Coordinates of C-alpha atoms in Angstrom, one line a residue:
M883 CA 3.8 -78.2 -16.0
K884 CA 4.5 -76.8 -12.5
S885 CA 6.6 -78.7 -10.0
F886 CA 5.5 -79.9 -6.6
Y887 CA 7.5 -77.0 -5.0
E888 CA 5.7 -74.5 -7.2
H889 CA 2.3 -75.9 -6.4
L890 CA 3.1 -75.8 -2.7
K891 CA 4.3 -72.2 -2.9
D892 CA 1.2 -71.1 -4.9
F893 CA -1.1 -73.0 -2.5
L894 CA 0.4 -71.4 0.6
R895 CA 0.3 -68.0 -0.9
E896 CA -3.3 -68.2 -2.0
N897 CA -4.5 -69.9 1.3
V898 CA -2.3 -68.3 3.8
R899 CA -5.2 -66.7 5.7
D900 CA -7.0 -70.1 6.0
Y901 CA -4.1 -72.2 7.2
A902 CA -2.0 -69.8 9.2
M903 CA -3.9 -70.4 12.4
F904 CA -3.6 -74.2 12.0
I905 CA 0.1 -73.9 11.8
A906 CA 0.2 -71.5 14.7
L907 CA -1.9 -73.8 16.9
L908 CA 0.4 -76.8 16.1
A909 CA 3.4 -74.6 16.8
I910 CA 2.0 -73.4 20.2
M911 CA 1.1 -77.0 21.2
L912 CA 4.6 -78.2 20.3
V913 CA 6.3 -75.5 22.3
F914 CA 4.1 -76.2 25.4
A915 CA 4.7 -79.9 25.0
I916 CA 8.5 -79.4 25.0
L917 CA 8.4 -76.9 27.9
S918 CA 6.1 -79.0 30.0
G919 CA 8.1 -82.2 29.5
G920 CA 5.2 -83.8 27.6
D921 CA 2.5 -83.0 30.2
F922 CA 0.7 -80.7 27.9
L923 CA -0.1 -83.5 25.5
L924 CA -1.4 -85.9 28.1
P925 CA -4.9 -87.1 27.2
V926 CA -6.4 -85.7 30.4
N927 CA -5.1 -82.2 29.6
I928 CA -6.2 -82.3 26.0
S929 CA -9.7 -83.4 27.2
N930 CA -9.7 -80.5 29.7
L931 CA -8.5 -78.1 26.9
V932 CA -11.4 -79.1 24.6
D933 CA -13.9 -78.6 27.4
Q934 CA -12.4 -75.3 28.4
T935 CA -12.7 -74.1 24.8
G936 CA -16.4 -75.0 24.5
Y937 CA -18.1 -71.9 25.9
I938 CA -15.7 -69.6 24.2
A939 CA -15.9 -71.4 20.9
V940 CA -19.6 -71.0 20.5
L941 CA -19.2 -67.2 21.2
S942 CA -16.4 -67.0 18.7
I943 CA -18.6 -68.5 16.0
G944 CA -21.3 -66.0 16.8
E945 CA -18.9 -63.1 16.8
T946 CA -17.5 -64.3 13.4
L947 CA -20.8 -63.4 11.8
I948 CA -21.2 -60.2 13.7
I949 CA -17.8 -59.0 12.5
V950 CA -18.4 -60.3 9.0
I951 CA -21.3 -57.8 8.7
R952 CA -19.0 -55.1 10.0
H953 CA -20.3 -54.9 13.6
I954 CA -19.2 -55.9 17.1
D955 CA -21.0 -57.3 20.1
L956 CA -19.5 -56.5 23.5
S957 CA -22.5 -57.7 25.6
V958 CA -22.1 -61.4 25.0
G959 CA -19.8 -62.1 28.0
F960 CA -22.0 -60.9 30.8
L961 CA -25.1 -61.9 28.8
S962 CA -23.7 -65.4 28.9
G963 CA -23.0 -65.2 32.6
F964 CA -26.4 -63.7 33.4
L965 CA -28.3 -66.4 31.4
G966 CA -26.3 -69.1 33.2
A967 CA -27.4 -67.6 36.5
I968 CA -31.0 -67.5 35.2
A969 CA -30.8 -71.3 34.4
A970 CA -29.4 -71.9 37.9
I971 CA -32.2 -69.9 39.5
L972 CA -34.9 -71.7 37.5
M973 CA -33.6 -75.1 38.5
Q974 CA -32.6 -74.5 42.1
F975 CA -35.3 -72.2 43.3
H976 CA -38.2 -72.9 41.0
H977 CA -37.6 -76.6 40.3
F978 CA -37.6 -76.3 36.5
S979 CA -36.3 -79.3 34.6
A980 CA -32.9 -78.9 32.9
F981 CA -34.5 -79.0 29.5
T982 CA -37.1 -76.3 30.3
A983 CA -34.5 -74.1 31.9
I984 CA -32.2 -74.4 29.0
L985 CA -35.0 -73.7 26.5
I986 CA -36.0 -70.5 28.4
V987 CA -32.4 -69.3 28.5
L988 CA -31.9 -69.8 24.8
I989 CA -35.2 -67.9 24.1
L990 CA -34.1 -65.1 26.4
G991 CA -30.7 -65.0 24.7
T992 CA -32.3 -64.8 21.3
L993 CA -34.6 -61.9 22.4
A994 CA -31.6 -60.1 23.9
G995 CA -29.8 -60.4 20.5
L996 CA -32.9 -59.1 18.7
L997 CA -32.9 -56.1 21.0
N998 CA -29.2 -55.4 20.1
G999 CA -29.9 -55.9 16.4
S1000 CA -33.0 -53.6 16.5
M1001 CA -31.0 -50.8 18.0
V1002 CA -28.2 -51.2 15.4
A1003 CA -30.5 -51.8 12.4
Y1004 CA -33.4 -49.5 13.0
L1005 CA -32.2 -46.8 15.5
R1006 CA -28.8 -46.6 13.8
I1007 CA -27.0 -46.8 17.1
P1008 CA -23.4 -47.9 16.6
A1009 CA -23.0 -51.6 17.6
F1010 CA -20.1 -50.7 19.9
V1011 CA -22.3 -48.3 21.9
A1012 CA -25.5 -50.5 21.8
T1013 CA -23.6 -53.6 23.0
L1014 CA -21.5 -51.7 25.5
A1015 CA -24.8 -50.6 27.1
G1016 CA -25.8 -54.3 27.2
W1017 CA -22.4 -55.2 28.7
L1018 CA -23.1 -52.8 31.6
A1019 CA -26.8 -53.8 32.0
Y1020 CA -26.1 -57.6 32.0
R1021 CA -23.2 -57.1 34.4
G1022 CA -25.6 -55.4 36.8
A1023 CA -28.3 -58.0 36.2
L1024 CA -25.8 -60.8 37.0
L1025 CA -24.9 -59.2 40.3
L1026 CA -28.5 -58.8 41.1
A1027 CA -29.3 -62.4 40.3
T1028 CA -26.5 -63.7 42.5
K1029 CA -26.8 -61.0 45.2
G1030 CA -28.2 -63.2 47.9
P1031 CA -26.2 -66.4 47.8
G1032 CA -23.2 -65.0 45.8
T1033 CA -22.7 -68.4 44.3
I1034 CA -25.7 -70.6 43.2
I1035 CA -24.8 -74.2 43.4
I1036 CA -26.5 -76.3 40.7
T1037 CA -27.5 -79.8 41.8
N1038 CA -29.4 -80.9 38.7
K1039 CA -27.4 -83.9 37.5
T1040 CA -28.8 -83.8 33.9
F1041 CA -27.7 -80.1 33.6
N1042 CA -24.3 -80.7 35.1
A1043 CA -23.7 -83.7 32.8
I1044 CA -23.5 -81.3 29.8
G1045 CA -20.3 -79.7 31.0
N1046 CA -18.7 -82.7 32.8
D1047 CA -19.8 -86.0 31.3
F1048 CA -18.8 -88.0 28.2
I1049 CA -20.6 -89.9 25.6
P1050 CA -21.1 -93.6 26.5
D1051 CA -19.0 -96.3 25.0
I1052 CA -20.1 -99.3 23.0
P1053 CA -21.0 -101.9 25.7
F1054 CA -20.4 -105.1 23.7
L1055 CA -16.9 -104.1 22.7
Q1056 CA -15.4 -103.8 26.2
N1057 CA -12.7 -106.4 25.4
F1058 CA -11.7 -104.8 22.1
M1059 CA -8.9 -102.3 22.3
P1060 CA -8.9 -102.1 26.2
G1061 CA -8.0 -98.6 27.4
F1062 CA -9.6 -96.9 24.5
H1063 CA -13.1 -95.4 24.1
K1064 CA -14.3 -97.3 21.0
L1065 CA -17.2 -95.1 20.1
T1066 CA -14.9 -92.0 20.0
I1067 CA -12.6 -93.8 17.6
L1068 CA -15.5 -94.9 15.4
I1069 CA -16.9 -91.3 15.3
G1070 CA -13.4 -89.9 14.5
I1071 CA -12.9 -92.4 11.6
I1072 CA -16.4 -91.7 10.2
G1073 CA -15.6 -88.0 10.5
V1074 CA -12.4 -88.4 8.5
V1075 CA -14.3 -90.4 5.8
F1076 CA -17.0 -87.7 5.5
I1077 CA -14.4 -84.9 5.2
V1078 CA -12.4 -86.7 2.5
Y1079 CA -15.6 -87.7 0.6
F1080 CA -17.2 -84.3 0.6
S1081 CA -13.9 -82.5 -0.1
L1082 CA -13.3 -84.8 -3.1
K1083 CA -16.9 -84.4 -4.3
N1084 CA -16.7 -80.6 -4.0
R1085 CA -13.4 -80.5 -5.9
N1086 CA -14.9 -82.6 -8.7
E1087 CA -18.0 -80.4 -9.0
Q1088 CA -15.8 -77.3 -9.2
A1089 CA -13.6 -78.9 -11.9
R1090 CA -16.7 -80.0 -13.9
R1091 CA -18.1 -76.4 -13.8
G1092 CA -14.8 -75.0 -15.1
F1093 CA -13.6 -73.4 -11.8
D1094 CA -9.9 -73.4 -10.8
V1095 CA -9.2 -76.2 -8.3
I1096 CA -6.1 -77.0 -6.3
P1097 CA -3.7 -79.5 -7.9
W1098 CA -4.0 -83.1 -6.9
D1099 CA -0.7 -83.2 -4.9
M1100 CA -1.8 -80.2 -2.8
F1101 CA -5.3 -81.7 -2.4
L1102 CA -3.7 -84.9 -1.0
I1103 CA -1.5 -83.0 1.3
K1104 CA -4.4 -81.1 2.6
M1105 CA -6.5 -84.3 3.2
V1106 CA -3.6 -86.0 5.0
F1107 CA -3.0 -83.0 7.2
I1108 CA -6.6 -82.6 8.2
S1109 CA -7.2 -86.4 8.6
G1110 CA -4.0 -86.8 10.7
L1111 CA -4.9 -83.9 13.0
L1112 CA -8.4 -85.2 13.5
L1113 CA -7.3 -88.8 14.1
Y1114 CA -4.6 -87.6 16.6
L1115 CA -7.3 -85.7 18.5
T1116 CA -9.6 -88.7 18.3
F1117 CA -7.2 -91.2 19.7
T1118 CA -5.9 -88.8 22.3
L1119 CA -9.5 -88.3 23.6
A1120 CA -10.2 -92.0 23.3
R1121 CA -7.3 -92.8 25.7
Y1122 CA -9.0 -90.7 28.4
R1123 CA -12.8 -90.9 28.6
G1124 CA -13.8 -90.1 25.0
I1125 CA -15.7 -87.2 23.5
S1126 CA -17.4 -85.0 26.1
W1127 CA -21.0 -83.7 25.6
T1128 CA -19.5 -80.2 25.5
F1129 CA -17.4 -81.1 22.5
V1130 CA -20.4 -82.8 20.9
I1131 CA -22.4 -79.5 21.2
V1132 CA -19.5 -77.5 19.8
L1133 CA -19.2 -79.8 16.8
I1134 CA -22.9 -79.6 16.1
V1135 CA -22.9 -75.8 16.3
T1136 CA -19.8 -75.6 14.1
A1137 CA -21.4 -78.0 11.5
V1138 CA -24.7 -76.1 11.5
Y1139 CA -23.1 -72.7 11.1
S1140 CA -20.7 -73.9 8.5
F1141 CA -23.6 -75.3 6.5
I1142 CA -25.6 -72.0 6.8
T1143 CA -22.6 -69.8 5.8
N1144 CA -21.4 -72.0 2.9
R1145 CA -24.5 -73.7 1.5
T1146 CA -27.5 -71.4 2.0
V1147 CA -28.9 -68.2 0.6
L1148 CA -28.8 -66.6 4.1
G1149 CA -25.1 -67.3 4.3
R1150 CA -24.5 -65.7 0.9
H1151 CA -26.5 -62.7 2.0
I1152 CA -24.5 -62.3 5.2
Y1153 CA -21.2 -62.2 3.3
A1154 CA -22.7 -59.8 0.7
V1155 CA -23.8 -57.4 3.4
G1156 CA -20.4 -57.6 5.0
G1157 CA -18.6 -57.1 1.7
N1158 CA -20.6 -54.0 0.7
P1159 CA -23.8 -53.1 2.5
E1160 CA -24.8 -50.5 0.0
A1161 CA -24.4 -52.8 -3.0
A1162 CA -26.2 -55.6 -1.1
A1163 CA -29.2 -53.3 -0.5
L1164 CA -29.3 -52.3 -4.1
S1165 CA -29.3 -55.9 -5.2
G1166 CA -32.5 -56.5 -3.1
I1167 CA -31.0 -57.9 0.1
D1168 CA -32.8 -56.6 3.3
V1169 CA -29.7 -55.4 5.2
N1170 CA -31.7 -54.7 8.4
K1171 CA -33.2 -58.2 8.4
I1172 CA -29.8 -59.8 8.0
T1173 CA -28.5 -57.6 10.9
L1174 CA -31.4 -58.8 13.1
I1175 CA -30.8 -62.4 12.3
V1176 CA -27.1 -62.2 13.0
F1177 CA -27.5 -60.5 16.3
A1178 CA -30.3 -62.8 17.3
S1179 CA -28.0 -65.7 16.5
M1180 CA -25.3 -64.1 18.7
G1181 CA -27.8 -63.9 21.6
F1182 CA -28.8 -67.5 21.1
L1183 CA -25.2 -68.6 21.2
S1184 CA -24.6 -66.4 24.3
G1185 CA -27.4 -68.4 26.1
L1186 CA -25.7 -71.7 25.0
S1187 CA -22.4 -70.4 26.2
G1188 CA -23.9 -69.6 29.6
V1189 CA -25.3 -73.1 29.8
L1190 CA -22.0 -74.7 29.0
F1191 CA -20.1 -72.6 31.5
A1192 CA -22.6 -72.9 34.4
S1193 CA -22.8 -76.7 33.7
R1194 CA -19.0 -77.0 33.7
L1195 CA -18.7 -75.1 37.0
Q1196 CA -21.9 -76.7 38.4
S1197 CA -22.7 -73.2 39.7
A1198 CA -23.5 -69.6 38.8
T1199 CA -21.1 -67.0 40.1
T1200 CA -20.9 -63.2 40.2
T1201 CA -17.8 -63.3 37.9
A1202 CA -19.3 -65.6 35.3
G1203 CA -18.8 -64.1 31.8
T1204 CA -15.8 -61.9 32.7
L1205 CA -13.7 -61.3 29.6
F1206 CA -15.7 -63.9 27.6
E1207 CA -16.4 -61.4 24.9
L1208 CA -12.8 -60.4 24.5
Y1209 CA -11.7 -64.0 24.2
A1210 CA -14.4 -64.7 21.7
I1211 CA -13.5 -61.6 19.6
A1212 CA -9.9 -62.5 19.8
G1213 CA -10.6 -66.1 18.7
A1214 CA -12.5 -64.7 15.7
F1215 CA -9.7 -62.4 14.6
I1216 CA -7.0 -65.0 15.2
G1217 CA -9.2 -67.3 13.0
G1218 CA -8.8 -64.9 10.1
V1219 CA -12.0 -62.7 10.3
S1220 CA -11.3 -59.4 8.6
A1221 CA -12.0 -56.2 10.6
S1222 CA -13.2 -54.6 7.4
G1223 CA -16.0 -57.2 7.1
G1224 CA -17.0 -59.7 4.5
V1225 CA -14.3 -62.3 5.3
G1226 CA -14.3 -65.0 7.8
K1227 CA -14.9 -68.7 8.3
V1228 CA -16.7 -70.5 11.1
V1229 CA -14.2 -73.4 11.3
N1230 CA -11.3 -71.0 11.4
S1231 CA -12.8 -69.1 14.3
L1232 CA -13.2 -72.4 16.1
I1233 CA -9.4 -72.9 15.7
G1234 CA -8.8 -69.3 16.8
A1235 CA -10.7 -70.0 20.0
F1236 CA -8.5 -73.1 20.5
V1237 CA -5.4 -71.0 20.1
M1238 CA -6.6 -68.6 22.8
T1239 CA -7.5 -71.4 25.3
T1240 CA -4.3 -73.4 24.4
L1241 CA -2.2 -70.4 25.3
T1242 CA -4.1 -70.0 28.6
N1243 CA -4.0 -73.7 29.4
G1244 CA -0.3 -74.0 28.5
M1245 CA 0.8 -71.0 30.5
N1246 CA -1.3 -72.1 33.5
L1247 CA 0.4 -75.5 33.3
L1248 CA 3.8 -73.9 33.3
G1249 CA 2.9 -71.5 36.1
V1250 CA 3.3 -68.3 34.2
D1251 CA 2.3 -65.2 36.2
I1252 CA -1.2 -63.9 35.3
S1253 CA 0.2 -60.5 34.4
L1254 CA 2.5 -62.0 31.8
Q1255 CA -0.4 -64.1 30.5
Y1256 CA -2.4 -61.0 29.7
I1257 CA 0.6 -59.4 28.0
I1258 CA 1.2 -62.5 25.8
L1259 CA -2.4 -62.8 24.9
G1260 CA -2.5 -59.2 23.9
L1261 CA 0.6 -59.6 21.7
V1262 CA -0.9 -62.6 20.0
L1263 CA -4.1 -60.7 19.2
A1264 CA -2.1 -57.7 17.9
A1265 CA 0.0 -60.1 15.7
A1266 CA -3.2 -61.6 14.3
V1267 CA -4.6 -58.2 13.3
I1268 CA -1.3 -57.2 11.8
F1269 CA -1.2 -60.4 9.8
D1270 CA -4.8 -59.8 8.6
V1271 CA -3.9 -56.3 7.4
A1272 CA -0.6 -57.5 5.8
T1273 CA -2.3 -60.3 3.9
R1274 CA -5.2 -58.1 2.7
S1275 CA -2.7 -55.5 1.5
R1276 CA -0.7 -58.0 -0.4
G1277 CA -3.8 -59.5 -2.0
K1278 CA -4.8 -56.1 -3.5

């Protein structure tokens, strides 16, 4: 019978790709906490960090699936900025409601994604070229949309609440735990219970079917680690103003895409296409259809990202979307997505996005020169890719 140390060594070796970014994120946060004298971990900064990650996180989730099927989408940054400007124009100049403007933007984003997917799937244009053309076109479209005023100020309170407001608290518990947002704590505890319950259920199902499962000691350590991290975030946010609407949206997107990729036929087909497109086609999977769906999904999430960013700034600007695509792609790679396709998890890419924004937030807090910031971000991305290649080579 193996010892605890042997179980731990085997667990880390077999799951190094999945947990490396969690360890890296914690290490980065610890370093910034020490260098900033604790300011980095203040509730207000953690809350700002979560909101800053929102519009990049949804793009990273979309890019994860794009990279899984062995493609890339460079157009998402300025598509996001352009669609945010469209939402602003619809509300400010044509008096559309926030709901209608958002719905139109999401539809337009999906159509843009279908256009990219059609060029890649049916015209056989390399995704890099097709989406680079989109990058240029949407950059020009954004400049045209904001050409007159330069910056379009958004005054719609409902729309602006998405990027700046927080969920309400429980009104009849005002005297209980003063200084804490009670509904946030309740949601966090429920979240921990659900994670532990479904993780335990999944482990038992795998064991009943004869699959190899992680030992009980490693399972308990995993649950304690995840639960502790989630509860820390929960109580930190609860000490400020609670969970923001931006974070709610990110959590919903993450949950939906995790379910699709892990629990549906579509998700299995996406990974099959990424693993071996030729074999997937021979097995009856419509590779072109999967490509269309994934690119359409990316366009939809670009529209959502544009809404989150424009709402947070309460305006649409000529520079909206700049470098979004690079941060999103970097978040996906840091999260463990393989450049060779077929490998990548939505939740891990969310953590990868947090790594990118944590680095930016921490360096801004410390007053690091912008030139050094870009160099450090580049080194982190290079290290993530090197790590991906090294772990894949060792696994062969």
